[in-house]
Amino acid sequence: MAQKPSIPKGTRDFSPLEMARRNYIFDTIRSVFALYGFNQIETPAMENISTLMGKYGEEGDKLLFRVQNSGEKAALAPEKGLRYDLTVPFARFVVQHKDEIQFPFKRYQIQPVWRADRPQKGRYREFYQCDVDVIGTAALTCELELIQIVEEVYRRLGIRVCLHLNNRKILAGIAEVVGAADRLTDITVAIDKLDKIGAEAVNAELAERGLSAEAIDRLQPILNLSGTNRDKLTDLRSILASSPTGLLGISETEQILDLCDTTGVRLDIMLDLTLARGLNYYTGAIFEVKALDVQMGSITGGGRYDNLTGIFGLPDVSGVGISFGADRIYDVLTELSLYPDKAAAGTQVLFVTFGQDELRYALRIATALRRDGIRTEIYPEPVKMKRQMAYADQKHIPYVAIVGGNEMEHGTVMLKDMTSGQQREVAIDQLKNNIL
Amino acid sequence: MAQKPSIPKGTRDFSPLEMARRNYIFDTIRSVFALYGFNQIETPAMENISTLMGKYGEEGDKLLFRVQNSGEKAALAPEKGLRYDLTVPFARFVVQHKDEIQFPFKRYQIQPVWRADRPQKGRYREFYQCDVDVIGTAALTCELELIQIVEEVYRRLGIRVCLHLNNRKILAGIAEVVGAADRLTDITVAIDKLDKIGAEAVNAELAERGLSAEAIDRLQPILNLSGTNRDKLTDLRSILASSPTGLLGISETEQILDLCDTTGVRLDIMLDLTLARGLNYYTGAIFEVKALDVQMGSITGGGRYDNLTGIFGLPDVSGVGISFGADRIYDVLTELSLYPDKAAAGTQVLFVTFGQDELRYALRIATALRRDGIRTEIYPEPVKMKRQMAYADQKHIPYVAIVGGNEMEHGTVMLKDMTSGQQREVAIDQLKNNIL
């Protein structure tokens, strides 16, 4: 019996047009990663459940998809789960293959991940992540290179962005100095609203959230920071004078900005003390990138971690990485109509024929064109011309080569430019030049 | 506590070298598909279990991986399963999106599939398939194009192959004429051994398998076919004279061979009556490709089907497709050492530095080189030169640009060719030309 076909909620099919656009994004990102010497790896869709459990907090554990063989008894707890992100499998990979890996290890990974989240607009149960990391060195040149990668990827895609920069050590320093280390989240949430609601309202909210009057008082100079990134860092240096951790964070941030200046980075970089990022493994610089011309959350984010591989038995390996959000980038490009006109790998010419003899004639010409690298289709049978032309139209094929008896006699085709609508008879050996 | 990291049995991590080689295969296949006007689609890793069940036979049902949310009770039967091949999801896609699709629909799809098979050498629980299909036309030009694609892909990869060609209608005709339609498998298995064990032994085996003396007798002319593909088809035409289906199969095969001649196909094509292929949805031409210079099963296979989408409610849509086995192609290329020397996207030059000033100097040059499209790395910190050089060595980076105080003074780098071992001082503005 016929089933009405559908796919699981939160998952997607990708049509040829969507794939062309997604490949445009992935290919752009991939080629920039390669320009900086990063190499691709892949890990299995399934990981042992023990690799995944406890790595994403209680909430994350609940969002894991579990996998079992059809043969297994339902009572048996499944031993495998689907990849939830690319970071934990990367840490597992580094530890498992540490003897084969050349450190510092510069890897990128572009693969789907699965989360049993409630599906909603822009949130899927299967989506791709594009992660790039250097592991095995604490050098801040790595932070620089990631910033340069962000600059180059978005330059190539034509998206104007701002990179928000902060440092976990600065945040720790603030919490120390304010004397409310456990209230870091409350503090950053409040600071975040400063522009919108003003200092007075922020202070009221902080009090409401249970911050002591003394702590609020100590926070005021931080709320009042202004000027350039350098100005803010200078002011912060005196505010955080009593916190060695905080001072280290400031120094790291200054060094990163120095490296950007040295290498002529033109990306809009903003020191953003409200940036905290949820993941608890970050220990140094943290980044988020936002598009300037469209309302959308962070489209790229990441940071420095000092002990990602510790949980798999390899402690104290420092690394830094960022992740590009392909789905959001897709939405930004769509909203701003920034896709290049030509689909990179679309058909360049379609042969349209009036009969079996013409079909054979066209097949021979098409074979030669393909040998010259021209992406060529032949409508597979000599059906009504209208149907063949409609096919070219709907696939946005720029040229149609029409073959009838006359053309066969002359050793030509009637080449129609589908954009201008003009057509003219072209000799076979001139076809290539007229299409390119 | 530290866990000893591992991955589920039958799955694999892919290292940078393996990924470079896999991408070489996928990129080659992909670009040939595009040359023939095929467009890429992707479908979700998870399908509804009802989409998958009953499509792969009883054995296949048992090999499905089932997926459940962590939150779901174990007692509930999982409603989702992992993709088992690309054909059933393709059929589901075509039916689900039939109103958006332009027919004939030429699609390709390169994605992993999962099977809970017992893992063994060369058999994995996660592996990629590369499928290319035309659906919505019965024209034999499609068979031709698939044959041309096979020819071009293996020409580009440098693998010498033979394409085995048969037709399900011929097989049906043989079974009809022999009067043992239900014994088709026994017959093809026996014919398959002809070369090895001779006609007498084959006949004995057929009798053992329960074929009547009369049927065996009628089969003899088929066992004795010899000569070229055309000779065999001519002989078959008289043997199968009483079977309209068989004759249609012969005619289709002749037309396909004619089209190959017309377009100058040079691929080694062998009419192979022992070729049956397991999948029961094939109805016309069937193909298998074998490498000539290495013992390996079929590395590409497929065929014509007339009702793939019927089970999802769209009957009588003819199509034809083939699937490239990436893992086996990988093994063939490895065994024959056919990978091109240069990894396509490997780093071209590594900067090695003696101190922080040199590092900054190198960062500026590297930034300019990348702007010129040269894949460039900088060792992230000025550690011992030996360690930096070892990094270049192990990543097979062809050039190292060494920067010390002298080079900074002169506005140069010491460029070392890692293949020849020679090094010479090169001005910054000459660096690009010396690397390319």
mmCIF file of N, CA, C and O in Angstrom, chain A residues 44-46 48 80, chain B residues 6-14 65 113-128 327:
data_model
loop_
_atom_site.group_PDB
_atom_site.id
_atom_site.type_symbol
_atom_site.label_atom_id
_atom_site.label_comp_id
_atom_site.label_asym_id
_atom_site.label_seq_id
_atom_site.Cartn_x
_atom_site.Cartn_y
_atom_site.Cartn_z
ATOM 1 N N PRO A 44 32.949 9.340 13.278
ATOM 2 C CA PRO A 44 31.688 8.626 12.993
ATOM 3 C C PRO A 44 30.458 9.379 13.498
ATOM 4 O O PRO A 44 30.540 10.121 14.480
ATOM 5 N N ALA A 45 29.324 9.171 12.832
ATOM 6 C CA ALA A 45 28.059 9.742 13.298
ATOM 7 C C ALA A 45 27.720 9.213 14.686
ATOM 8 O O ALA A 45 27.172 9.932 15.517
ATOM 9 N N MET A 46 28.038 7.937 14.922
ATOM 10 C CA MET A 46 27.764 7.328 16.226
ATOM 11 C C MET A 46 29.009 7.347 17.096
ATOM 12 O O MET A 46 30.088 7.005 16.627
ATOM 13 N N ASN A 48 30.330 6.053 21.166
ATOM 14 C CA ASN A 48 29.904 5.306 22.345
ATOM 15 C C ASN A 48 29.166 6.257 23.276
ATOM 16 O O ASN A 48 29.570 7.409 23.434
ATOM 17 N N LYS A 80 25.124 3.338 21.986
ATOM 18 C CA LYS A 80 25.651 4.332 21.061
ATOM 19 C C LYS A 80 24.734 5.557 21.005
ATOM 20 O O LYS A 80 23.526 5.452 21.245
ATOM 21 N N SER B 6 37.391 5.341 22.628
ATOM 22 C CA SER B 6 37.253 4.415 21.498
ATOM 23 C C SER B 6 36.001 4.793 20.721
ATOM 24 O O SER B 6 35.236 5.654 21.146
ATOM 25 N N ILE B 7 35.804 4.143 19.585
ATOM 26 C CA ILE B 7 34.596 4.393 18.794
ATOM 27 C C ILE B 7 33.849 3.073 18.585
ATOM 28 O O ILE B 7 34.437 1.998 18.720
ATOM 29 N N PRO B 8 32.564 3.130 18.249
ATOM 30 C CA PRO B 8 31.787 1.894 18.072
ATOM 31 C C PRO B 8 32.393 1.010 16.981
ATOM 32 O O PRO B 8 32.934 1.511 15.989
ATOM 33 N N LYS B 9 32.289 -0.289 17.171
ATOM 34 C CA LYS B 9 32.898 -1.197 16.188
ATOM 35 C C LYS B 9 32.231 -1.026 14.823
ATOM 36 O O LYS B 9 31.039 -0.763 14.718
ATOM 37 N N GLY B 10 33.052 -1.162 13.793
ATOM 38 C CA GLY B 10 32.546 -1.002 12.434
ATOM 39 C C GLY B 10 32.499 0.438 11.969
ATOM 40 O O GLY B 10 32.113 0.703 10.837
ATOM 41 N N THR B 11 32.890 1.383 12.856
ATOM 42 C CA THR B 11 32.949 2.791 12.436
ATOM 43 C C THR B 11 34.410 3.224 12.358
ATOM 44 O O THR B 11 35.291 2.518 12.854
ATOM 45 N N ARG B 12 34.648 4.374 11.742
ATOM 46 C CA ARG B 12 36.024 4.830 11.516
ATOM 47 C C ARG B 12 36.185 6.318 11.740
ATOM 48 O O ARG B 12 35.304 7.095 11.417
ATOM 49 N N ASP B 13 37.354 6.688 12.264
ATOM 50 C CA ASP B 13 37.814 8.075 12.180
ATOM 51 C C ASP B 13 38.606 8.207 10.888
ATOM 52 O O ASP B 13 39.273 7.255 10.468
ATOM 53 N N PHE B 14 38.555 9.391 10.269
ATOM 54 C CA PHE B 14 39.376 9.636 9.088
ATOM 55 C C PHE B 14 40.396 10.724 9.396
ATOM 56 O O PHE B 14 40.030 11.838 9.771
ATOM 57 N N PHE B 65 19.641 0.416 11.833
ATOM 58 C CA PHE B 65 19.875 1.046 13.126
ATOM 59 C C PHE B 65 18.665 1.897 13.467
ATOM 60 O O PHE B 65 18.192 2.670 12.632
ATOM 61 N N VAL B 113 25.787 5.944 4.827
ATOM 62 C CA VAL B 113 24.666 5.071 5.195
ATOM 63 C C VAL B 113 25.143 4.172 6.326
ATOM 64 O O VAL B 113 26.343 4.039 6.558
ATOM 65 N N TRP B 114 24.176 3.578 7.027
ATOM 66 C CA TRP B 114 24.513 2.788 8.211
ATOM 67 C C TRP B 114 23.840 1.426 8.162
ATOM 68 O O TRP B 114 22.630 1.341 7.867
ATOM 69 N N ARG B 115 24.591 0.374 8.423
ATOM 70 C CA ARG B 115 24.047 -0.980 8.455
ATOM 71 C C ARG B 115 24.643 -1.751 9.619
ATOM 72 O O ARG B 115 25.860 -1.756 9.787
ATOM 73 N N ALA B 116 23.779 -2.423 10.384
ATOM 74 C CA ALA B 116 24.239 -3.148 11.566
ATOM 75 C C ALA B 116 24.781 -4.525 11.196
ATOM 76 O O ALA B 116 24.532 -5.512 11.864
ATOM 77 N N ASP B 117 25.523 -4.562 10.090
ATOM 78 C CA ASP B 117 26.192 -5.780 9.635
ATOM 79 C C ASP B 117 27.301 -6.156 10.612
ATOM 80 O O ASP B 117 27.825 -5.301 11.297
ATOM 81 N N ARG B 118 27.668 -7.445 10.612
ATOM 82 C CA ARG B 118 28.832 -7.830 11.401
ATOM 83 C C ARG B 118 30.071 -7.221 10.712
ATOM 84 O O ARG B 118 30.320 -7.496 9.540
ATOM 85 N N PRO B 119 30.824 -6.372 11.438
ATOM 86 C CA PRO B 119 31.972 -5.733 10.791
ATOM 87 C C PRO B 119 33.032 -6.758 10.415
ATOM 88 O O PRO B 119 33.247 -7.726 11.141
ATOM 89 N N GLN B 120 33.668 -6.583 9.280
ATOM 90 C CA GLN B 120 34.808 -7.411 8.887
ATOM 91 C C GLN B 120 35.655 -6.600 7.922
ATOM 92 O O GLN B 120 35.300 -5.466 7.592
ATOM 93 N N LYS B 121 36.758 -7.182 7.460
ATOM 94 C CA LYS B 121 37.660 -6.450 6.577
ATOM 95 C C LYS B 121 36.888 -5.892 5.378
ATOM 96 O O LYS B 121 36.242 -6.634 4.642
ATOM 97 N N GLY B 122 36.942 -4.582 5.190
ATOM 98 C CA GLY B 122 36.270 -3.969 4.049
ATOM 99 C C GLY B 122 34.769 -3.803 4.226
ATOM 100 O O GLY B 122 34.102 -3.306 3.329
ATOM 101 N N ARG B 123 34.214 -4.250 5.343
ATOM 102 C CA ARG B 123 32.779 -4.043 5.571
ATOM 103 C C ARG B 123 32.581 -3.229 6.848
ATOM 104 O O ARG B 123 32.997 -3.631 7.927
ATOM 105 N N TYR B 124 31.940 -2.079 6.699
ATOM 106 C CA TYR B 124 31.808 -1.157 7.810
ATOM 107 C C TYR B 124 30.336 -0.936 8.154
ATOM 108 O O TYR B 124 29.453 -1.222 7.356
ATOM 109 N N ARG B 125 30.109 -0.407 9.344
ATOM 110 C CA ARG B 125 28.740 -0.111 9.756
ATOM 111 C C ARG B 125 28.335 1.303 9.342
ATOM 112 O O ARG B 125 27.156 1.641 9.392
ATOM 113 N N GLU B 126 29.322 2.102 9.000
ATOM 114 C CA GLU B 126 29.071 3.431 8.438
ATOM 115 C C GLU B 126 29.949 3.569 7.209
ATOM 116 O O GLU B 126 31.169 3.419 7.312
ATOM 117 N N PHE B 127 29.359 3.829 6.062
ATOM 118 C CA PHE B 127 30.162 4.028 4.856
ATOM 119 C C PHE B 127 29.410 4.941 3.900
ATOM 120 O O PHE B 127 28.196 5.096 3.988
ATOM 121 N N TYR B 128 30.178 5.569 2.995
ATOM 122 C CA TYR B 128 29.581 6.523 2.058
ATOM 123 C C TYR B 128 29.112 5.819 0.799
ATOM 124 O O TYR B 128 29.763 4.899 0.320
ATOM 125 N N ASP B 327 34.547 3.357 -0.711
ATOM 126 C CA ASP B 327 35.521 2.628 0.111
ATOM 127 C C ASP B 327 36.346 1.658 -0.716
ATOM 128 O O ASP B 327 37.553 1.542 -0.543
#
